PDB file of C-alpha atoms in Angstrom:
ATOM      1  CA  MET A   1      24.217 143.065-162.062  1.00 51.00           C
ATOM      2  CA  ASP A   2      21.257 144.036-159.826  1.00 55.00           C
ATOM      3  CA  LEU A   3      20.725 142.496-156.383  1.00 45.00           C
ATOM      4  CA  ALA A   4      17.859 140.234-157.508  1.00 46.00           C
ATOM      5  CA  ARG A   5      19.905 138.679-160.295  1.00 50.00           C
ATOM      6  CA  LEU A   6      22.903 138.317-157.990  1.00 47.00           C
ATOM      7  CA  PHE A   7      20.720 136.543-155.414  1.00 45.00           C
ATOM      8  CA  LEU A   8      19.316 134.168-158.047  1.00 47.00           C
ATOM      9  CA  ARG A   9      22.811 133.461-159.327  1.00 54.00           C
ATOM     10  CA  ARG A  10      24.000 132.577-155.844  1.00 62.00           C
ATOM     11  CA  ARG A  11      20.958 130.374-155.277  1.00 76.00           C
ATOM     12  CA  ALA A  12      21.527 128.423-158.529  1.00 88.00           C
ATOM     13  CA  PRO A  13      23.119 125.016-157.909  1.00 96.00           C
ATOM     14  CA  ARG A  14      26.873 125.031-158.458  1.00 96.00           C
ATOM     15  CA  VAL A  15      28.741 122.030-159.879  1.00 98.00           C
ATOM     16  CA  ALA A  16      32.545 122.058-159.781  1.00 97.00           C
ATOM     17  CA  LEU A  17      34.069 120.436-162.862  1.00 98.00           C
ATOM     18  CA  ILE A  18      37.509 118.799-162.873  1.00 97.00           C
ATOM     19  CA  ARG A  19      39.063 117.775-166.193  1.00 96.00           C
ATOM     20  CA  LEU A  20      41.198 114.630-165.923  1.00 96.00           C
ATOM     21  CA  GLN A  21      42.908 114.718-169.310  1.00 93.00           C
ATOM     22  CA  GLY A  22      45.960 112.737-170.334  1.00 91.00           C
ATOM     23  CA  ALA A  23      48.064 109.812-169.227  1.00 92.00           C
ATOM     24  CA  ILE A  24      48.397 109.253-165.489  1.00 93.00           C
ATOM     25  CA  GLY A  25      51.765 109.816-163.868  1.00 88.00           C
ATOM     26  CA  ILE A  26      53.325 110.971-167.159  1.00 72.00           C
ATOM     27  CA  SER A  27      54.450 114.584-167.578  1.00 64.00           C
ATOM     28  CA  ARG A  28      54.904 116.507-170.803  1.00 58.00           C
ATOM     29  CA  PRO A  29      56.328 119.919-171.751  1.00 57.00           C
ATOM     30  CA  GLY A  30      54.338 122.648-170.006  1.00 55.00           C
ATOM     31  CA  SER A  31      52.263 120.298-167.849  1.00 57.00           C
ATOM     32  CA  PRO A  32      52.962 118.164-164.765  1.00 59.00           C
ATOM     33  CA  GLY A  33      50.528 115.500-166.012  1.00 72.00           C
ATOM     34  CA  LEU A  34      47.928 113.654-163.953  1.00 90.00           C
ATOM     35  CA  SER A  35      49.400 112.930-160.534  1.00 93.00           C
ATOM     36  CA  ASP A  36      48.100 113.164-157.002  1.00 95.00           C
ATOM     37  CA  ALA A  37      50.560 115.954-156.167  1.00 93.00           C
ATOM     38  CA  ALA A  38      49.544 118.056-159.171  1.00 92.00           C
ATOM     39  CA  LEU A  39      45.805 117.483-158.732  1.00 95.00           C
ATOM     40  CA  ALA A  40      45.580 117.757-154.924  1.00 96.00           C
ATOM     41  CA  PRO A  41      44.886 121.541-154.806  1.00 96.00           C
ATOM     42  CA  VAL A  42      42.436 121.269-157.712  1.00 96.00           C
ATOM     43  CA  ILE A  43      40.457 118.474-156.069  1.00 97.00           C
ATOM     44  CA  GLU A  44      40.480 120.222-152.684  1.00 97.00           C
ATOM     45  CA  ARG A  45      39.103 123.451-154.220  1.00 97.00           C
ATOM     46  CA  ALA A  46      36.440 121.582-156.146  1.00 97.00           C
ATOM     47  CA  PHE A  47      34.958 120.053-152.996  1.00 97.00           C
ATOM     48  CA  ARG A  48      35.441 122.881-150.514  1.00 94.00           C
ATOM     49  CA  LYS A  49      34.987 126.147-152.417  1.00 93.00           C
ATOM     50  CA  GLY A  50      31.475 127.591-152.636  1.00 88.00           C
ATOM     51  CA  LYS A  51      29.566 124.584-151.243  1.00 92.00           C
ATOM     52  CA  PRO A  52      29.060 122.754-154.555  1.00 97.00           C
ATOM     53  CA  ALA A  53      25.963 120.662-155.174  1.00 97.00           C
ATOM     54  CA  ALA A  54      28.195 118.103-156.923  1.00 98.00           C
ATOM     55  CA  VAL A  55      31.613 117.540-158.414  1.00 98.00           C
ATOM     56  CA  ALA A  56      31.851 116.408-162.041  1.00 98.00           C
ATOM     57  CA  LEU A  57      34.881 114.566-163.387  1.00 98.00           C
ATOM     58  CA  VAL A  58      35.444 114.807-167.139  1.00 98.00           C
ATOM     59  CA  VAL A  59      37.716 111.838-167.831  1.00 97.00           C
ATOM     60  CA  ASN A  60      39.777 111.416-170.977  1.00 96.00           C
ATOM     61  CA  SER A  61      42.684 109.138-170.108  1.00 94.00           C
ATOM     62  CA  PRO A  62      44.245 105.960-171.542  1.00 93.00           C
ATOM     63  CA  GLY A  63      45.702 105.074-168.125  1.00 91.00           C
ATOM     64  CA  GLY A  64      49.229 105.057-166.793  1.00 91.00           C
ATOM     65  CA  SER A  65      50.567 104.652-163.268  1.00 92.00           C
ATOM     66  CA  PRO A  66      48.422 102.370-161.056  1.00 92.00           C
ATOM     67  CA  VAL A  67      49.814 104.036-157.923  1.00 93.00           C
ATOM     68  CA  GLN A  68      48.865 107.554-159.054  1.00 95.00           C
ATOM     69  CA  SER A  69      45.468 106.267-160.210  1.00 95.00           C
ATOM     70  CA  SER A  70      44.874 104.835-156.741  1.00 96.00           C
ATOM     71  CA  LEU A  71      46.069 107.978-154.938  1.00 96.00           C
ATOM     72  CA  ILE A  72      43.937 110.350-157.039  1.00 97.00           C
ATOM     73  CA  ALA A  73      40.822 108.194-156.752  1.00 97.00           C
ATOM     74  CA  ALA A  74      41.316 107.790-152.990  1.00 97.00           C
ATOM     75  CA  ARG A  75      41.611 111.568-152.548  1.00 98.00           C
ATOM     76  CA  ILE A  76      38.381 112.132-154.480  1.00 98.00           C
ATOM     77  CA  ARG A  77      36.526 109.533-152.399  1.00 98.00           C
ATOM     78  CA  ARG A  78      37.875 110.873-149.089  1.00 98.00           C
ATOM     79  CA  LEU A  79      36.724 114.407-149.864  1.00 98.00           C
ATOM     80  CA  ALA A  80      33.379 113.195-151.193  1.00 98.00           C
ATOM     81  CA  ASP A  81      32.764 111.305-147.950  1.00 97.00           C
ATOM     82  CA  GLU A  82      33.938 114.202-145.769  1.00 97.00           C
ATOM     83  CA  THR A  83      31.786 116.816-147.517  1.00 97.00           C
ATOM     84  CA  GLY A  84      28.798 114.679-148.523  1.00 97.00           C
ATOM     85  CA  VAL A  85      29.120 115.984-152.094  1.00 98.00           C
ATOM     86  CA  PRO A  86      28.119 113.534-154.864  1.00 98.00           C
ATOM     87  CA  VAL A  87      30.566 112.856-157.684  1.00 98.00           C
ATOM     88  CA  TYR A  88      29.683 112.191-161.318  1.00 98.00           C
ATOM     89  CA  ALA A  89      32.076 111.063-164.064  1.00 98.00           C
ATOM     90  CA  PHE A  90      31.695 111.798-167.772  1.00 98.00           C
ATOM     91  CA  VAL A  91      33.916 109.882-170.193  1.00 98.00           C
ATOM     92  CA  GLU A  92      35.068 111.552-173.399  1.00 97.00           C
ATOM     93  CA  ASP A  93      37.246 109.557-175.841  1.00 95.00           C
ATOM     94  CA  VAL A  94      38.536 106.994-173.385  1.00 96.00           C
ATOM     95  CA  ALA A  95      38.528 105.932-169.740  1.00 96.00           C
ATOM     96  CA  ALA A  96      40.686 102.852-169.953  1.00 95.00           C
ATOM     97  CA  SER A  97      42.923 101.113-167.433  1.00 94.00           C
ATOM     98  CA  GLY A  98      43.916 103.829-164.921  1.00 95.00           C
ATOM     99  CA  GLY A  99      41.465 106.190-166.628  1.00 96.00           C
ATOM    100  CA  TYR A 100      38.632 103.852-165.679  1.00 97.00           C
ATOM    101  CA  TRP A 101      40.112 103.592-162.166  1.00 97.00           C
ATOM    102  CA  LEU A 102      39.631 107.376-161.894  1.00 98.00           C
ATOM    103  CA  ALA A 103      36.098 107.218-163.302  1.00 98.00           C
ATOM    104  CA  CYS A 104      35.184 104.661-160.630  1.00 97.00           C
ATOM    105  CA  ALA A 105      35.843 107.302-157.971  1.00 97.00           C
ATOM    106  CA  ALA A 106      32.481 108.758-159.035  1.00 98.00           C
ATOM    107  CA  ASP A 107      29.100 107.662-157.727  1.00 98.00           C
ATOM    108  CA  ASP A 108      27.773 107.402-161.287  1.00 98.00           C
ATOM    109  CA  ILE A 109      29.555 107.167-164.643  1.00 98.00           C
ATOM    110  CA  TRP A 110      28.269 108.279-168.039  1.00 98.00           C
ATOM    111  CA  ALA A 111      29.979 108.125-171.424  1.00 98.00           C
ATOM    112  CA  ASP A 112      29.397 108.865-175.063  1.00 97.00           C
ATOM    113  CA  GLU A 113      28.072 105.898-177.042  1.00 97.00           C
ATOM    114  CA  THR A 114      31.406 105.695-178.870  1.00 96.00           C
ATOM    115  CA  SER A 115      33.717 106.228-175.874  1.00 97.00           C
ATOM    116  CA  VAL A 116      36.221 103.474-175.034  1.00 96.00           C
ATOM    117  CA  VAL A 117      35.784 102.069-171.524  1.00 97.00           C
ATOM    118  CA  GLY A 118      37.411  99.303-169.491  1.00 95.00           C
ATOM    119  CA  SER A 119      40.825  97.675-169.961  1.00 92.00           C
ATOM    120  CA  ILE A 120      40.783  96.505-166.342  1.00 91.00           C
ATOM    121  CA  GLY A 121      44.212  94.939-166.330  1.00 86.00           C
ATOM    122  CA  VAL A 122      47.889  95.690-165.756  1.00 80.00           C
ATOM    123  CA  ILE A 123      50.628  95.613-168.364  1.00 78.00           C
ATOM    124  CA  SER A 124      54.410  95.725-168.350  1.00 75.00           C
ATOM    125  CA  SER A 125      56.276  96.041-171.644  1.00 73.00           C
ATOM    126  CA  GLY A 126      59.786  96.652-172.835  1.00 72.00           C
ATOM    127  CA  PHE A 127      62.423  95.471-175.295  1.00 76.00           C
ATOM    128  CA  GLY A 128      64.953  92.665-175.299  1.00 75.00           C
ATOM    129  CA  LEU A 129      68.200  94.043-176.693  1.00 74.00           C
ATOM    130  CA  ASP A 130      70.601  91.246-175.808  1.00 73.00           C
ATOM    131  CA  GLY A 131      70.629  89.914-179.371  1.00 78.00           C
ATOM    132  CA  LEU A 132      71.257  93.397-180.783  1.00 76.00           C
ATOM    133  CA  ILE A 133      74.322  94.121-178.666  1.00 74.00           C
ATOM    134  CA  ALA A 134      75.690  90.623-179.260  1.00 73.00           C
ATOM    135  CA  LYS A 135      75.393  91.163-183.017  1.00 77.00           C
ATOM    136  CA  HIS A 136      77.497  94.303-182.745  1.00 78.00           C
ATOM    137  CA  GLY A 137      80.067  92.772-180.425  1.00 81.00           C
ATOM    138  CA  ILE A 138      79.024  94.794-177.387  1.00 82.00           C
ATOM    139  CA  GLU A 139      79.601  93.199-174.001  1.00 78.00           C
ATOM    140  CA  ARG A 140      77.233  94.033-171.135  1.00 78.00           C
ATOM    141  CA  ARG A 141      78.968  94.391-167.744  1.00 78.00           C
ATOM    142  CA  VAL A 142      76.801  94.588-164.614  1.00 75.00           C
ATOM    143  CA  HIS A 143      77.976  94.237-161.021  1.00 76.00           C
ATOM    144  CA  THR A 144      75.447  94.136-158.192  1.00 75.00           C
ATOM    145  CA  ALA A 145      75.176  93.568-154.465  1.00 77.00           C
ATOM    146  CA  GLY A 146      71.885  91.729-154.279  1.00 73.00           C
ATOM    147  CA  GLY A 147      70.791  89.027-156.659  1.00 70.00           C
ATOM    148  CA  SER A 148      67.726  90.873-157.960  1.00 73.00           C
ATOM    149  CA  LYS A 149      69.253  94.295-158.647  1.00 71.00           C
ATOM    150  CA  SER A 150      69.551  93.565-162.394  1.00 72.00           C
ATOM    151  CA  PHE A 151      65.936  92.341-162.529  1.00 70.00           C
ATOM    152  CA  LEU A 152      64.703  92.258-166.164  1.00 71.00           C
ATOM    153  CA  ASP A 153      67.820  93.913-167.578  1.00 74.00           C
ATOM    154  CA  PRO A 154      66.862  94.498-171.250  1.00 78.00           C
ATOM    155  CA  PHE A 155      70.455  93.847-172.364  1.00 73.00           C
ATOM    156  CA  ARG A 156      70.483  90.321-170.936  1.00 77.00           C
ATOM    157  CA  PRO A 157      68.366  87.273-171.812  1.00 76.00           C
ATOM    158  CA  GLU A 158      65.157  86.933-169.803  1.00 78.00           C
ATOM    159  CA  LYS A 159      65.302  84.652-166.780  1.00 79.00           C
ATOM    160  CA  PRO A 160      62.319  82.456-165.829  1.00 82.00           C
ATOM    161  CA  GLU A 161      62.607  83.569-162.201  1.00 81.00           C
ATOM    162  CA  ASP A 162      62.434  87.234-163.260  1.00 76.00           C
ATOM    163  CA  ILE A 163      59.306  86.599-165.328  1.00 81.00           C
ATOM    164  CA  ALA A 164      57.706  84.770-162.390  1.00 84.00           C
ATOM    165  CA  ARG A 165      58.553  87.654-160.055  1.00 82.00           C
ATOM    166  CA  LEU A 166      57.133  90.231-162.492  1.00 79.00           C
ATOM    167  CA  THR A 167      53.962  88.162-162.886  1.00 83.00           C
ATOM    168  CA  ARG A 168      53.433  88.201-159.127  1.00 88.00           C
ATOM    169  CA  LEU A 169      53.829  91.997-159.062  1.00 86.00           C
ATOM    170  CA  LEU A 170      51.354  92.473-161.915  1.00 87.00           C
ATOM    171  CA  GLU A 171      48.845  90.114-160.316  1.00 89.00           C
ATOM    172  CA  ASP A 172      48.985  92.061-157.044  1.00 90.00           C
ATOM    173  CA  MET A 173      48.302  95.313-158.905  1.00 90.00           C
ATOM    174  CA  HIS A 174      45.486  93.651-160.835  1.00 91.00           C
ATOM    175  CA  ARG A 175      43.882  92.438-157.603  1.00 92.00           C
ATOM    176  CA  ALA A 176      43.930  95.987-156.232  1.00 92.00           C
ATOM    177  CA  PHE A 177      42.359  97.317-159.444  1.00 93.00           C
ATOM    178  CA  LYS A 178      39.609  94.664-159.381  1.00 92.00           C
ATOM    179  CA  ALA A 179      38.899  95.315-155.700  1.00 94.00           C
ATOM    180  CA  HIS A 180      38.476  99.039-156.398  1.00 94.00           C
ATOM    181  CA  VAL A 181      36.053  98.436-159.280  1.00 95.00           C
ATOM    182  CA  ILE A 182      34.018  95.907-157.295  1.00 95.00           C
ATOM    183  CA  ALA A 183      33.888  98.194-154.242  1.00 95.00           C
ATOM    184  CA  ARG A 184      32.694 101.146-156.312  1.00 95.00           C
ATOM    185  CA  ARG A 185      30.367  99.430-158.821  1.00 95.00           C
ATOM    186  CA  GLY A 186      29.112  96.570-156.624  1.00 90.00           C
ATOM    187  CA  THR A 187      25.901  94.913-157.741  1.00 93.00           C
ATOM    188  CA  ARG A 188      25.719  97.079-160.858  1.00 95.00           C
ATOM    189  CA  LEU A 189      28.335  94.848-162.499  1.00 95.00           C
ATOM    190  CA  SER A 190      27.061  92.046-164.718  1.00 92.00           C
ATOM    191  CA  GLY A 191      28.022  88.458-163.975  1.00 82.00           C
ATOM    192  CA  GLU A 192      30.536  88.165-166.837  1.00 84.00           C
ATOM    193  CA  ASP A 193      34.300  88.401-166.338  1.00 91.00           C
ATOM    194  CA  LEU A 194      35.075  92.090-166.812  1.00 93.00           C
ATOM    195  CA  PHE A 195      38.668  91.951-165.596  1.00 92.00           C
ATOM    196  CA  THR A 196      40.467  90.477-168.598  1.00 92.00           C
ATOM    197  CA  GLY A 197      41.746  93.794-169.999  1.00 90.00           C
ATOM    198  CA  GLU A 198      38.965  93.896-172.610  1.00 93.00           C
ATOM    199  CA  ILE A 199      37.522  97.227-173.730  1.00 95.00           C
ATOM    200  CA  TRP A 200      33.961  98.214-174.654  1.00 96.00           C
ATOM    201  CA  THR A 201      32.258 101.152-176.316  1.00 97.00           C
ATOM    202  CA  GLY A 202      30.102 103.327-174.104  1.00 96.00           C
ATOM    203  CA  ALA A 203      26.961 101.757-175.565  1.00 96.00           C
ATOM    204  CA  GLN A 204      28.261  98.255-174.785  1.00 96.00           C
ATOM    205  CA  ALA A 205      29.555  99.187-171.336  1.00 96.00           C
ATOM    206  CA  VAL A 206      26.062 100.032-170.064  1.00 97.00           C
ATOM    207  CA  ALA A 207      25.028  96.372-170.266  1.00 95.00           C
ATOM    208  CA  THR A 208      28.162  95.267-168.391  1.00 96.00           C
ATOM    209  CA  GLY A 209      27.479  97.668-165.518  1.00 96.00           C
ATOM    210  CA  LEU A 210      30.821  99.419-165.970  1.00 97.00           C
ATOM    211  CA  ILE A 211      28.928 102.670-166.597  1.00 97.00           C
ATOM    212  CA  ASP A 212      25.416 103.843-165.771  1.00 97.00           C
ATOM    213  CA  GLY A 213      24.358 105.246-169.120  1.00 97.00           C
ATOM    214  CA  THR A 214      25.264 107.315-172.136  1.00 97.00           C
ATOM    215  CA  ALA A 215      25.158 111.077-171.620  1.00 97.00           C
ATOM    216  CA  HIS A 216      27.212 114.258-171.974  1.00 97.00           C
ATOM    217  CA  ALA A 217      28.206 116.463-169.065  1.00 97.00           C
ATOM    218  CA  VAL A 218      26.266 119.705-169.638  1.00 97.00           C
ATOM    219  CA  PRO A 219      22.847 118.257-170.606  1.00 97.00           C
ATOM    220  CA  LYS A 220      23.056 115.592-167.909  1.00 98.00           C
ATOM    221  CA  LEU A 221      23.941 118.098-165.189  1.00 97.00           C
ATOM    222  CA  LYS A 222      21.088 120.342-166.355  1.00 97.00           C
ATOM    223  CA  ALA A 223      18.740 117.358-166.163  1.00 97.00           C
ATOM    224  CA  LEU A 224      19.929 116.660-162.601  1.00 96.00           C
ATOM    225  CA  TYR A 225      20.115 120.248-161.261  1.00 97.00           C
ATOM    226  CA  GLY A 226      17.998 122.348-163.591  1.00 96.00           C
ATOM    227  CA  ASP A 227      18.734 124.687-166.476  1.00 95.00           C
ATOM    228  CA  LYS A 228      20.152 127.342-164.121  1.00 95.00           C
ATOM    229  CA  VAL A 229      22.920 125.083-162.836  1.00 96.00           C
ATOM    230  CA  ARG A 230      26.346 126.774-162.733  1.00 96.00           C
ATOM    231  CA  ILE A 231      29.076 124.497-164.045  1.00 96.00           C
ATOM    232  CA  VAL A 232      32.353 125.941-162.798  1.00 96.00           C
ATOM    233  CA  PRO A 233      35.645 124.500-164.147  1.00 96.00           C
ATOM    234  CA  VAL A 234      38.347 124.137-161.499  1.00 95.00           C
ATOM    235  CA  ASN A 235      41.761 124.484-163.108  1.00 84.00           C
ATOM    236  CA  GLY A 236      45.230 123.917-161.764  1.00 65.00           C
ATOM    237  CA  PRO A 237      48.394 125.919-162.459  1.00 54.00           C
ATOM    238  CA  ARG A 238      50.211 125.026-165.664  1.00 56.00           C
ATOM    239  CA  ARG A 239      53.996 125.254-165.650  1.00 50.00           C
ATOM    240  CA  SER A 240      55.617 126.421-168.857  1.00 47.00           C
ATOM    241  CA  TRP A 241      58.788 124.611-169.922  1.00 45.00           C
ATOM    242  CA  LEU A 242      60.219 128.034-170.740  1.00 46.00           C
ATOM    243  CA  ARG A 243      60.257 128.800-167.007  1.00 44.00           C
ATOM    244  CA  LEU A 244      62.055 125.659-165.901  1.00 47.00           C
ATOM    245  CA  PRO A 245      65.259 126.291-163.934  1.00 48.00           C
ATOM    246  CA  GLY A 246      68.205 127.004-166.227  1.00 48.00           C
ATOM    247  CA  THR A 247      70.325 124.261-164.728  1.00 46.00           C
ATOM    248  CA  GLY A 248      69.275 120.889-166.078  1.00 50.00           C
ATOM    249  CA  LEU A 249      66.863 122.445-168.576  1.00 49.00           C
ATOM    250  CA  GLY A 250      67.914 120.132-171.369  1.00 50.00           C
ATOM    251  CA  ALA A 251      67.575 117.032-169.186  1.00 46.00           C
ATOM    252  CA  GLU A 252      64.110 118.061-167.958  1.00 47.00           C
ATOM    253  CA  VAL A 253      62.847 118.811-171.455  1.00 46.00           C
ATOM    254  CA  ALA A 254      64.345 115.598-172.833  1.00 47.00           C
ATOM    255  CA  GLY A 255      62.684 113.602-170.058  1.00 48.00           C
ATOM    256  CA  ALA A 256      59.361 115.297-170.715  1.00 48.00           C
ATOM    257  CA  LEU A 257      59.629 114.532-174.432  1.00 50.00           C
ATOM    258  CA  LEU A 258      60.261 110.869-173.653  1.00 51.00           C
ATOM    259  CA  ASP A 259      57.201 110.904-171.412  1.00 55.00           C
ATOM    260  CA  THR A 260      55.235 112.459-174.267  1.00 59.00           C
ATOM    261  CA  ALA A 261      56.268 109.600-176.544  1.00 61.00           C
ATOM    262  CA  GLU A 262      55.138 107.102-173.897  1.00 64.00           C
ATOM    263  CA  GLU A 263      51.808 108.909-173.573  1.00 65.00           C
ATOM    264  CA  ARG A 264      51.382 108.867-177.361  1.00 64.00           C
ATOM    265  CA  ALA A 265      51.846 105.100-177.287  1.00 67.00           C
ATOM    266  CA  LEU A 266      49.155 104.747-174.604  1.00 66.00           C
ATOM    267  CA  TRP A 267      46.642 106.754-176.662  1.00 65.00           C
ATOM    268  CA  ALA A 268      47.522 104.778-179.803  1.00 68.00           C
ATOM    269  CA  ARG A 269      46.562 101.542-178.045  1.00 66.00           C
ATOM    270  CA  TYR A 270      42.937 102.726-178.286  1.00 65.00           C
ATOM    271  CA  GLY A 271      43.168 104.052-181.832  1.00 60.00           C
ATOM    272  CA  LEU A 272      43.466 107.704-180.715  1.00 53.00           C
TER     273      LEU A 272
END
């Protein structure tokens, strides 16, 4: 490459692209999943390497852990404020629940017309197995120091006080989620109640103010920064399950497979 072309290449605007793909806080074989610890070096490089004109988030997530969603989004906002670099989010199949929490870390959000957006709510689910073990003559024995240590034990009948306690926890998480969306989207939100857990297509979400328009990453970034814009993916290290420590290998793989099943259930909630 001659010096003139090298100079022009260096002068072209550079946009760092981070892919936020998968369930949040859930690992799977060969990948640590979307967590603040796993994404921290990726996000740091995106904002600080090469003086980017912007950072683009490509979001494709059905949600997951509210804590990890909050931590990741807070890290993105802190670095954006420290560096003065704008952040844009582009939704692929879905940015729902925690996935939308991540998208709201951006200054502007775009999606495909058929993307699934929203689900601003918190859910807790499980199984009640007390009838099953009773049918088979199995006795559950639990001994605790502390009256709440067997909170929501699936092998015992539900207690009204446990349900009330869980409801308070979920409501606190929901309030934090709503506060984040309101702080980030502000007056762009329509007057309707958007915090019921409902979902919208990308085309519908524009009218609600949850997103700013329908667009795809590459053409939109070219429209913003010109045809010569350099879109540079920032990738993190991927850990192969084949290289896990020999001790406890089976337990780690089994746990990851269970997490994979949980992630599959999250995607299935949105028909994916």
